[in-house]
Amino acid sequence: MTNWIDIGALEDVPARGARMIKTAFGCVAVFRTGDDQVFALDNACPHKAGPLAEGIVHGTKVTCPLHNWVISLETGQAQGADEGVVNTYPARIEEGRILLDAACLMRRAA
Amino acid sequence: MTQNLVIIGAGMATGRALEHLLDAEPDAYNVTLFNAEPRGNYNRIMLSPVLSGDKAYDEIVTHTAEWYDENGVTCRFGEKVAGIDRTAKTVTAANGDVVPYDKLLLGTGSNPFMIPLPGHDLEGVIAYRDLEDTERMMTMVEGQKVVVIGGGLLGLEAAAGMAARGVDVTVVHLMGHLMERQLDEAAGYLLRKALIDKGITVKCSANSKEILGKDGHVTGLLLEDGTELPCDLLVMAVGIRPNTALAAEAGLAVGKGIHVDDQMVTSDADILAVGECVEHNGALFGLVAPLYEQAKVVAQTLLGQEAAFVQKEVSTKLKVTGCDLFSAGDFADGPGREDIVFRDPARGVYKRLVLEENRVKGAVFYGDTADSNWFFGLIKDGTDVAEMRETLIFGPAFQGGTPLDPMAAVAALPDDAEICGCNGISKGTIVAAIQDGATDLAAVRTVTKASGSCGTCTGLVEQVLGATLGDDFVIPAAQSMCGCTDLAHEEVRRLIKSKGLKSMPAVWQELGWKTTCGCHVCRPALNFYLLADWPVEYQDDPQSRFINERKHANIQKDGTFSVVPRIWGGITNPDELRAIADAADKYHVPTVKFTGGQRIDLLGVKGEDLPHIWADLNKAGLVSGHAYSKGLRTVKTCVGTDHCRFGTQDSTGLGIRLEKMLWGSWTPHKLKLAVSGCPRNCAEATCKDIGVVCVDSGYQVSIGGAAGMDVKETELLCQVATEDETMEVVAAVTQLYRENAKYLDRIYKWMNKVGLDWIKDQIDDPDTRRALADRFELSQSIYRKDPWAEHARDKAETYQPLANLTLEAAE
Ligand SMILES: Cc1cc2nc3c(=O)[nH]c(=O)nc-3n(C[C@H](O)[C@H](O)[C@H](O)COP(=O)(O)OP(=O)(O)OC[C@H]3O[C@@H](n4cnc5c(N)ncnc54)[C@H](O)[C@@H]3O)c2cc1C
Ligand code: SF4
């Protein structure tokens, strides 16, 4: 079951940027790419838990601000020689609003 | 008895439906056709060639009066239908006539959306939808001014059509690049360039505020930023809305458009709808291809046949001569995607394919659209492209062969094959130069100019060297900036200046970047190069900065931040100290530390508190110390003549002056200064990037010190007599460093590369020195400001979480 919730306007997230949202189970980073796709990932790099929302977004990847690990926004996988994976959550845009699948966020808690 | 079919709207969709109907069963219905426009069906999309003068209206008429006559269609043109009575099954014309129907077909199209700006109802403010609008635009003549709001398909066709008539046209577009729904930034950049070449003024990221008028007629457009654009006509082309009023009044199910099922039947079984007025499975339509599919289905439904409308991919082309662009499919949504990008800067070509699971999902082409149909076919058919992936972007002609060894391919090229597109240098010329003794890249470049302009053919030139010299030539491993380009930093810097590249998309395109939008290595560097070279034209891009510079604070390993207010020359007072102490208390700052640069570091501030603590510090007159930036950090001073018995000059005063001149400036790496009042050097000036040591006869300025991983003593640049000269020398050398160094090189590294003598030559020449200092001042007129105040005032929101779901999720 999905449960899409509106977490804010697309324009509140800068293109090639991210914003953080708080959930009961930790922070989630919501990314917007240069071509207006949105992605949601845990806001913690698999390396040393760096805040991914503060990284540089390029293509559909983000570079962690602490040690430059590059993480795929689509799969949550660390790229290149680094190994690790971040949880990803379904996100989409509808009429200029960003929707996240709350059901999926909850499942993580369980 | 034959049934009555009433059609409302003689547009492109109903016109096509009518053709199908009459082809299949000419006598199935008595047809009555209403149209609000005083004419029958014409090819609306060809209004743009009519506007530009390439076609006459007669040439774009689809159905003539004779055609309607021959097919027995009762035409009621120039008559708008005022109402539908679904119980009585009649429609009422504007003049009150009541016409009965058995089946009713709605094809009312769309209404152009008019932004309700003040003044939108002035005479001379029009949309671009029908022949009347087109004719109005055609009254504009050379010398008159027109503003077009909207840089989408329609707006640009309107603009180009009028520009072709010599009209002075300005396009005002809200978004950052043109046609943002169909194009990515790179293609948008090329399009903009082509339009500018046609004499059209293009303003992106421009927000309209008010339409100005006089005596009821439009006279201009006022933008949010205060710019006033005078005009004789204003065309608004910002989008369309399905025309659903009639259907809604009749009580049909209407969302954004008139709801229809797969058979194009509305919520009333006897009423069908087709064209831009409908909504099908949540989708709206704005291009004719799907409307023609609908028309086929609606005709079959009317004839009692089985048919279903299926949405397909659509593609867009712009009908402006000289602007070949194509966009299709979807590159805006969905995970698991990959890009293939191809750029040919010399020809102004950009191609991008978006792949997902080995299938082409979307395509954007600019400059070369010859193969667009083939690609569109791949998208529509969902063809598996795994086999041809490597050469896919080169189009159908390249498929099927084995991939070539690049060296063999170059060796096989004929002598007249062009290698360097910018300078028109052929392979033969390069080979001749090599045989005459030019045996490395630099020599070939000097002798022939090949690869000397945009540099993208460097690899090819090296291959020609390799093919000609054999084993005597080893192709050097390029020290490229990053994986996005083969060019080195120095080449990129040179090309940004020589080619006048003033935006990131311009660099990516003209220098052939291999990715869509760079990476974390090249973007911060490019952002610096662009703002250093074009301080006025280029807008700093926070999204290309590392977090510390984006958030104006240093991120700590636990994700908190440190806050360091500026303390000019290390001199403070009780009020400032009190404000710092109060802030430390209020925001529960766990660690307060003195830095080596004579200021105070508040460590452990939460990201969300940043704008608040800044606002508090601002109130006491404290501004950002830029302790996080590749830019001016501190100017350390000693007490000098004010208090010290050895002091020769006012070192503190000079330090404060220098800091007030330099603060806020961005440099390739961090920049630290110090001023000591005598050679005892208590301010440790000789291990700074720039150090000033005061002596009896004046000021010794030295550069290139370091006290980090490398420890270096500064070397003397020059000695000058006055404070003012010192200021100018420091400004000039800072600017020279900004304009020439590689990103992330401290001054000492840059000095090792270019040589202290070269730097001295520039600074010793009074004209060069002054020009450098002037350019620095120009840049500072923009960047000498407190980012904390700005962020606390305008961007505080962005430091908070976008949403807090802790409550909802807990339920
Ligand atoms: C300048 C321009 C360029 C375009 N270029 C392209 C292009 O390159 N490619 C592309 O695919 N598409 C293009 N389009 C879009 C395309 O023209 C439309 O998608 C198409 O015309 C829509 O067809 P339609 O039958 O739904 O509506 P329309 O063709 O708009 O017809 C609707 C008709 O219904 C009439 N009507 C409305 N209400 C009533 C009423 N109550 N009573 C009687 N009559 C009524 C209107 O007067 C109108 O004549 C362009 C459009 C414009 C304006
Ligand atoms: S550098 Fe010279 S002037 Fe400055 S404090 Fe030291 S001794 Fe005094």
mmCIF file of C-alpha atoms and ligand atoms in Angstrom, chain B residues 8-14 34-37 44-45 47-48 79-81 107-110 128-129 153-154 157 243 246 274-277 286-289 291 317 319, ligand 1:
data_model
loop_
_atom_site.group_PDB
_atom_site.id
_atom_site.type_symbol
_atom_site.label_atom_id
_atom_site.label_comp_id
_atom_site.label_asym_id
_atom_site.label_seq_id
_atom_site.Cartn_x
_atom_site.Cartn_y
_atom_site.Cartn_z
ATOM 1 C CA ILE B 8 -19.155 22.278 -31.385
ATOM 2 C CA GLY B 9 -15.866 23.710 -32.597
ATOM 3 C CA ALA B 10 -14.418 23.439 -36.101
ATOM 4 C CA GLY B 11 -10.845 22.906 -35.016
ATOM 5 C CA MET B 12 -8.075 20.534 -35.952
ATOM 6 C CA ALA B 13 -9.393 17.625 -33.897
ATOM 7 C CA THR B 14 -13.038 17.690 -34.982
ATOM 8 C CA PHE B 34 -20.687 25.295 -35.021
ATOM 9 C CA ASN B 35 -17.558 27.396 -34.752
ATOM 10 C CA ALA B 36 -16.951 30.510 -32.705
ATOM 11 C CA GLU B 37 -14.273 31.658 -35.120
ATOM 12 C CA ARG B 44 -3.606 26.196 -36.701
ATOM 13 C CA ILE B 45 -0.019 25.089 -36.288
ATOM 14 C CA LEU B 47 -0.062 30.210 -38.187
ATOM 15 C CA SER B 48 3.626 30.737 -37.434
ATOM 16 C CA GLU B 79 -21.684 31.301 -34.030
ATOM 17 C CA LYS B 80 -20.780 30.334 -30.534
ATOM 18 C CA VAL B 81 -22.874 27.666 -28.819
ATOM 19 C CA GLY B 107 -14.126 19.996 -29.752
ATOM 20 C CA THR B 108 -13.812 23.367 -28.107
ATOM 21 C CA GLY B 109 -9.999 23.396 -27.911
ATOM 22 C CA SER B 110 -8.218 25.518 -25.331
ATOM 23 C CA TYR B 128 -1.348 33.754 -29.748
ATOM 24 C CA ARG B 129 -4.066 31.316 -30.663
ATOM 25 C CA LEU B 153 7.073 26.967 -28.242
ATOM 26 C CA LEU B 154 4.361 29.504 -29.027
ATOM 27 C CA GLU B 157 7.485 31.207 -32.784
ATOM 28 C CA ASN B 243 -11.936 25.144 -22.780
ATOM 29 C CA LEU B 246 -19.748 24.814 -21.837
ATOM 30 C CA VAL B 274 -12.057 15.275 -28.688
ATOM 31 C CA GLY B 275 -8.974 17.493 -28.837
ATOM 32 C CA GLU B 276 -7.328 19.821 -26.394
ATOM 33 C CA CYS B 277 -10.523 20.238 -24.368
ATOM 34 C CA GLY B 286 -1.339 20.302 -26.489
ATOM 35 C CA LEU B 287 0.084 18.836 -29.665
ATOM 36 C CA VAL B 288 -1.801 17.500 -32.663
ATOM 37 C CA ALA B 289 -0.357 13.979 -32.914
ATOM 38 C CA LEU B 291 -5.435 14.572 -31.110
ATOM 39 C CA LYS B 317 9.931 20.538 -32.963
ATOM 40 C CA LYS B 319 9.137 25.877 -36.380
HETATM 41 C C1 LIG C 1 0.581 29.266 -33.222
HETATM 42 C C2 LIG C 1 0.423 27.831 -32.881
HETATM 43 C C3 LIG C 1 1.406 26.918 -33.262
HETATM 44 C C4 LIG C 1 1.254 25.568 -32.961
HETATM 45 N N1 LIG C 1 2.246 24.717 -33.343
HETATM 46 C C5 LIG C 1 2.081 23.391 -33.135
HETATM 47 C C6 LIG C 1 3.034 22.453 -33.617
HETATM 48 O O1 LIG C 1 4.062 22.821 -34.196
HETATM 49 N N2 LIG C 1 2.831 21.137 -33.421
HETATM 50 C C7 LIG C 1 1.708 20.686 -32.773
HETATM 51 O O2 LIG C 1 1.535 19.467 -32.647
HETATM 52 N N3 LIG C 1 0.789 21.556 -32.279
HETATM 53 C C8 LIG C 1 0.932 22.899 -32.459
HETATM 54 N N4 LIG C 1 0.009 23.769 -31.964
HETATM 55 C C9 LIG C 1 -1.136 23.234 -31.177
HETATM 56 C C10 LIG C 1 -2.272 22.769 -32.076
HETATM 57 O O3 LIG C 1 -2.610 23.780 -32.982
HETATM 58 C C11 LIG C 1 -3.473 22.406 -31.220
HETATM 59 O O4 LIG C 1 -3.102 21.301 -30.412
HETATM 60 C C12 LIG C 1 -4.712 22.021 -32.021
HETATM 61 O O5 LIG C 1 -5.071 23.042 -32.895
HETATM 62 C C13 LIG C 1 -5.871 21.735 -31.070
HETATM 63 O O6 LIG C 1 -6.973 21.299 -31.828
HETATM 64 P P1 LIG C 1 -8.449 21.338 -31.244
HETATM 65 O O7 LIG C 1 -9.330 20.866 -32.321
HETATM 66 O O8 LIG C 1 -8.511 20.615 -29.950
HETATM 67 O O9 LIG C 1 -8.726 22.846 -30.923
HETATM 68 P P2 LIG C 1 -8.738 24.102 -31.891
HETATM 69 O O10 LIG C 1 -7.980 23.832 -33.123
HETATM 70 O O11 LIG C 1 -8.324 25.246 -31.053
HETATM 71 O O12 LIG C 1 -10.266 24.269 -32.258
HETATM 72 C C14 LIG C 1 -11.257 24.612 -31.298
HETATM 73 C C15 LIG C 1 -12.294 25.463 -31.991
HETATM 74 O O13 LIG C 1 -13.464 25.469 -31.170
HETATM 75 C C16 LIG C 1 -14.074 26.746 -31.246
HETATM 76 N N5 LIG C 1 -14.951 26.901 -30.080
HETATM 77 C C17 LIG C 1 -14.607 26.957 -28.775
HETATM 78 N N6 LIG C 1 -15.724 27.106 -28.004
HETATM 79 C C18 LIG C 1 -16.789 27.142 -28.842
HETATM 80 C C19 LIG C 1 -18.206 27.279 -28.652
HETATM 81 N N7 LIG C 1 -18.739 27.395 -27.434
HETATM 82 N N8 LIG C 1 -18.993 27.284 -29.734
HETATM 83 C C20 LIG C 1 -18.442 27.157 -30.991
HETATM 84 N N9 LIG C 1 -17.143 27.025 -31.233
HETATM 85 C C21 LIG C 1 -16.306 27.017 -30.168
HETATM 86 C C22 LIG C 1 -12.891 27.680 -31.257
HETATM 87 O O14 LIG C 1 -13.242 28.910 -31.820
HETATM 88 C C23 LIG C 1 -11.888 26.926 -32.124
HETATM 89 O O15 LIG C 1 -11.954 27.321 -33.453
HETATM 90 C C24 LIG C 1 0.120 25.122 -32.240
HETATM 91 C C25 LIG C 1 -0.845 26.046 -31.825
HETATM 92 C C26 LIG C 1 -0.704 27.379 -32.126
HETATM 93 C C27 LIG C 1 -1.755 28.358 -31.681
#
